[in-house]
mmCIF file of C-alpha atoms in Angstrom:
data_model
loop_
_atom_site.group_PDB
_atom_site.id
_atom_site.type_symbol
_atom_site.label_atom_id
_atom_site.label_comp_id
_atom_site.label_asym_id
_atom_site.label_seq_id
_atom_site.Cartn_x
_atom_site.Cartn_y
_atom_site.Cartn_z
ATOM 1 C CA UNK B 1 -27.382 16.295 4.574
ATOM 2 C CA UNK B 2 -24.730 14.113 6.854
ATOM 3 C CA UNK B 3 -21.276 15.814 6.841
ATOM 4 C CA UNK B 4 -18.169 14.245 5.747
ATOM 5 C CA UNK B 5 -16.733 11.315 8.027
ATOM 6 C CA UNK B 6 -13.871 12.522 9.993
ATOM 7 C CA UNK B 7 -11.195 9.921 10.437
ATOM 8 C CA UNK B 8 -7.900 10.197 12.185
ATOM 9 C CA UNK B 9 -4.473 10.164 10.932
ATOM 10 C CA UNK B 10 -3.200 7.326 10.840
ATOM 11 C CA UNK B 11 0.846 6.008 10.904
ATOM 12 C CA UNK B 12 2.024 2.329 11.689
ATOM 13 C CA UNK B 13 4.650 2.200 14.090
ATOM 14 C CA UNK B 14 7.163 -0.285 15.317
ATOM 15 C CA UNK B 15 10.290 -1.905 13.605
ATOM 16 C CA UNK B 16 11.590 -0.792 10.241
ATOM 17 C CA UNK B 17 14.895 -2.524 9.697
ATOM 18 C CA UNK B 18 15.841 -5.567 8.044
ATOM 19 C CA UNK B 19 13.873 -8.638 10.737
ATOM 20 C CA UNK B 20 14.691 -12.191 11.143
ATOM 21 C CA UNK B 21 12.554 -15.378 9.875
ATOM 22 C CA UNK B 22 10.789 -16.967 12.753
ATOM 23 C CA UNK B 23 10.771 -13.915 15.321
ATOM 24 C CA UNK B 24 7.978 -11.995 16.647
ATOM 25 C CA UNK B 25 8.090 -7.907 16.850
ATOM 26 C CA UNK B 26 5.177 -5.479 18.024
ATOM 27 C CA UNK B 27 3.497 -2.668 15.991
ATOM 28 C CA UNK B 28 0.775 -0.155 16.574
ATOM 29 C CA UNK B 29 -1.233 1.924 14.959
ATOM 30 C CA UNK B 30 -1.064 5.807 15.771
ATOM 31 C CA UNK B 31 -4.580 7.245 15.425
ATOM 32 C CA UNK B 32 -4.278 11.427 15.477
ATOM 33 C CA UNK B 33 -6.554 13.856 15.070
ATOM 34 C CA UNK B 34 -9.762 12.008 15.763
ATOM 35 C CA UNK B 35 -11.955 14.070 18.480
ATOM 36 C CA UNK B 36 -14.064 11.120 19.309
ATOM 37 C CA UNK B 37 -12.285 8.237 21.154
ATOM 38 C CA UNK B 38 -10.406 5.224 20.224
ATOM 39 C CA UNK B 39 -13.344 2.657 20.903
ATOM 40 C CA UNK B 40 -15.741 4.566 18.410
ATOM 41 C CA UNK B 41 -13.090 2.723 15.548
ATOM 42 C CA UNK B 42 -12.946 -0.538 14.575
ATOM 43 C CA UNK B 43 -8.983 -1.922 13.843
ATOM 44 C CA UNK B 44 -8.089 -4.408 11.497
ATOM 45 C CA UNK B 45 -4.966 -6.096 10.720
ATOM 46 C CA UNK B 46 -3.035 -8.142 7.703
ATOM 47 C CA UNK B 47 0.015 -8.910 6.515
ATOM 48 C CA UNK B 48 0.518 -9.972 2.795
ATOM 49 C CA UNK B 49 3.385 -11.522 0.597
ATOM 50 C CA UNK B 50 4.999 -9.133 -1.361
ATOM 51 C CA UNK B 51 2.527 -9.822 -4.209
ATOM 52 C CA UNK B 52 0.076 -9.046 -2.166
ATOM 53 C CA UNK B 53 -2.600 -11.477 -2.644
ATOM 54 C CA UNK B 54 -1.352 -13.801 -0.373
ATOM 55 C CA UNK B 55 -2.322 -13.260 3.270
ATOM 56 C CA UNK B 56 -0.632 -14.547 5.867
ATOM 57 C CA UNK B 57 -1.451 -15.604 9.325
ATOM 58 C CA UNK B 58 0.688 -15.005 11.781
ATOM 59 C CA UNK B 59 -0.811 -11.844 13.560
ATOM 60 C CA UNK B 60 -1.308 -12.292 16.787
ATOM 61 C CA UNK B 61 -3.698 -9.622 19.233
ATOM 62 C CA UNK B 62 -1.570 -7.071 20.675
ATOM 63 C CA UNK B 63 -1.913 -5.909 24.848
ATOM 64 C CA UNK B 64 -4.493 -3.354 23.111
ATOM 65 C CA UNK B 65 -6.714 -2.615 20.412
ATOM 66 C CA UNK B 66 -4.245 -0.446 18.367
ATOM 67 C CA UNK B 67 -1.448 -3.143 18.806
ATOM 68 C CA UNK B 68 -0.284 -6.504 17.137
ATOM 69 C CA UNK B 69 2.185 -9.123 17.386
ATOM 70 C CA UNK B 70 3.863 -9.527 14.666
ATOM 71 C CA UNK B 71 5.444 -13.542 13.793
ATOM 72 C CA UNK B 72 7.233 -13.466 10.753
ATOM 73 C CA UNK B 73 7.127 -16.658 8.427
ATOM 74 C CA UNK B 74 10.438 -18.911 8.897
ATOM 75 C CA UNK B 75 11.223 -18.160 5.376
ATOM 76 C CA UNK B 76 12.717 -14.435 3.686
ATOM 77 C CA UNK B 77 11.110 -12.341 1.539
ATOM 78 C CA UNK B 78 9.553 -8.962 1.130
ATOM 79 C CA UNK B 79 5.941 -8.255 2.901
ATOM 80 C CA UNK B 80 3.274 -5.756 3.216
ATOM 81 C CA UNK B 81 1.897 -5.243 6.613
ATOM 82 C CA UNK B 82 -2.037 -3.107 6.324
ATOM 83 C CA UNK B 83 -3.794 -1.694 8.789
ATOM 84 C CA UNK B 84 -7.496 -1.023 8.482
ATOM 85 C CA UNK B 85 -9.511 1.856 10.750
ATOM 86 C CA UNK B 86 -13.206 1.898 10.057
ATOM 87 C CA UNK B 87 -16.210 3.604 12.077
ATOM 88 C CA UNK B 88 -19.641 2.252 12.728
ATOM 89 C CA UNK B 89 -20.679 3.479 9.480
ATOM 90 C CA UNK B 90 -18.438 1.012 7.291
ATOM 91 C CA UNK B 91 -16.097 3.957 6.537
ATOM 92 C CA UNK B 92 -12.298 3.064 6.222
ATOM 93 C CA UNK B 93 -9.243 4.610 6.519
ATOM 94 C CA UNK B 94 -5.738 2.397 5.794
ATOM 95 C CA UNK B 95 -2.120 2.597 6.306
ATOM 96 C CA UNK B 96 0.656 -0.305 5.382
ATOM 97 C CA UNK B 97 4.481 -0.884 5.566
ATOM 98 C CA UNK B 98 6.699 -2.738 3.838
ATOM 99 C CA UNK B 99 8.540 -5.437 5.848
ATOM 100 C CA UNK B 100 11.836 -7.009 4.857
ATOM 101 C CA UNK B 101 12.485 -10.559 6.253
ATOM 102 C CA UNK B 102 16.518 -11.153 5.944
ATOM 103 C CA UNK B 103 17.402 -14.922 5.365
ATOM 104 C CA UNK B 104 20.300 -15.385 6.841
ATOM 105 C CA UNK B 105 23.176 -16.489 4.176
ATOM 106 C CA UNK B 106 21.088 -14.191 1.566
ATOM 107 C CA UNK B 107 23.188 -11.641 1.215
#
């Protein structure tokens, strides 16, 4: 009998406060607890419209494999940023945050 996949925490860091239209900002994805190495995971990144069935692309590859560029549509509005972790057996572990694009004048 196989045992249990054992995935690591997971936590997605990088800015939290209200972000302007048009502007790029970095997150990452904290993996914790895992004893077998980063590489042994695949990452996957989206970012969805506060409905969240629309994806949108403007995710850019980050300096490494738990990082991403983040360039936020030149219109306001509430998104979702997800974060997928999944091993070489199609197992998958996920973590989001909400993003809050301020239009300027909104307020």
């Amino acid at each position: 009998m196989d045992a249990p996949p054992v995935f690591p925490r997971i936590a997605i860091i990088g800015p939290g406060f209200k972000l302007l239209p048009g502007q790029a900002y970095p997150y990452k994805v904290l993996l914790r607890g895992q004893k077998n190495s980063k590489q042994d995971f695949t990452i996957e990144w989206k970012l969805l419209r506060g409905d969240y069935l629309e994806e949108i692309n403007t995710l850019e590859p980050g300096p490494a494999a738990n990082e991403v560029r983040l360039v936020l549509p030149d219109t306001g509005g509430h998104f979702r940023l997800y974060v997928y972790v999944s091993d070489k057996k199609g197992n998958v572990v996920t973590a989001s945050k909400p993003i809050a694009v301020y239009q300027p004048g909104s307020d």
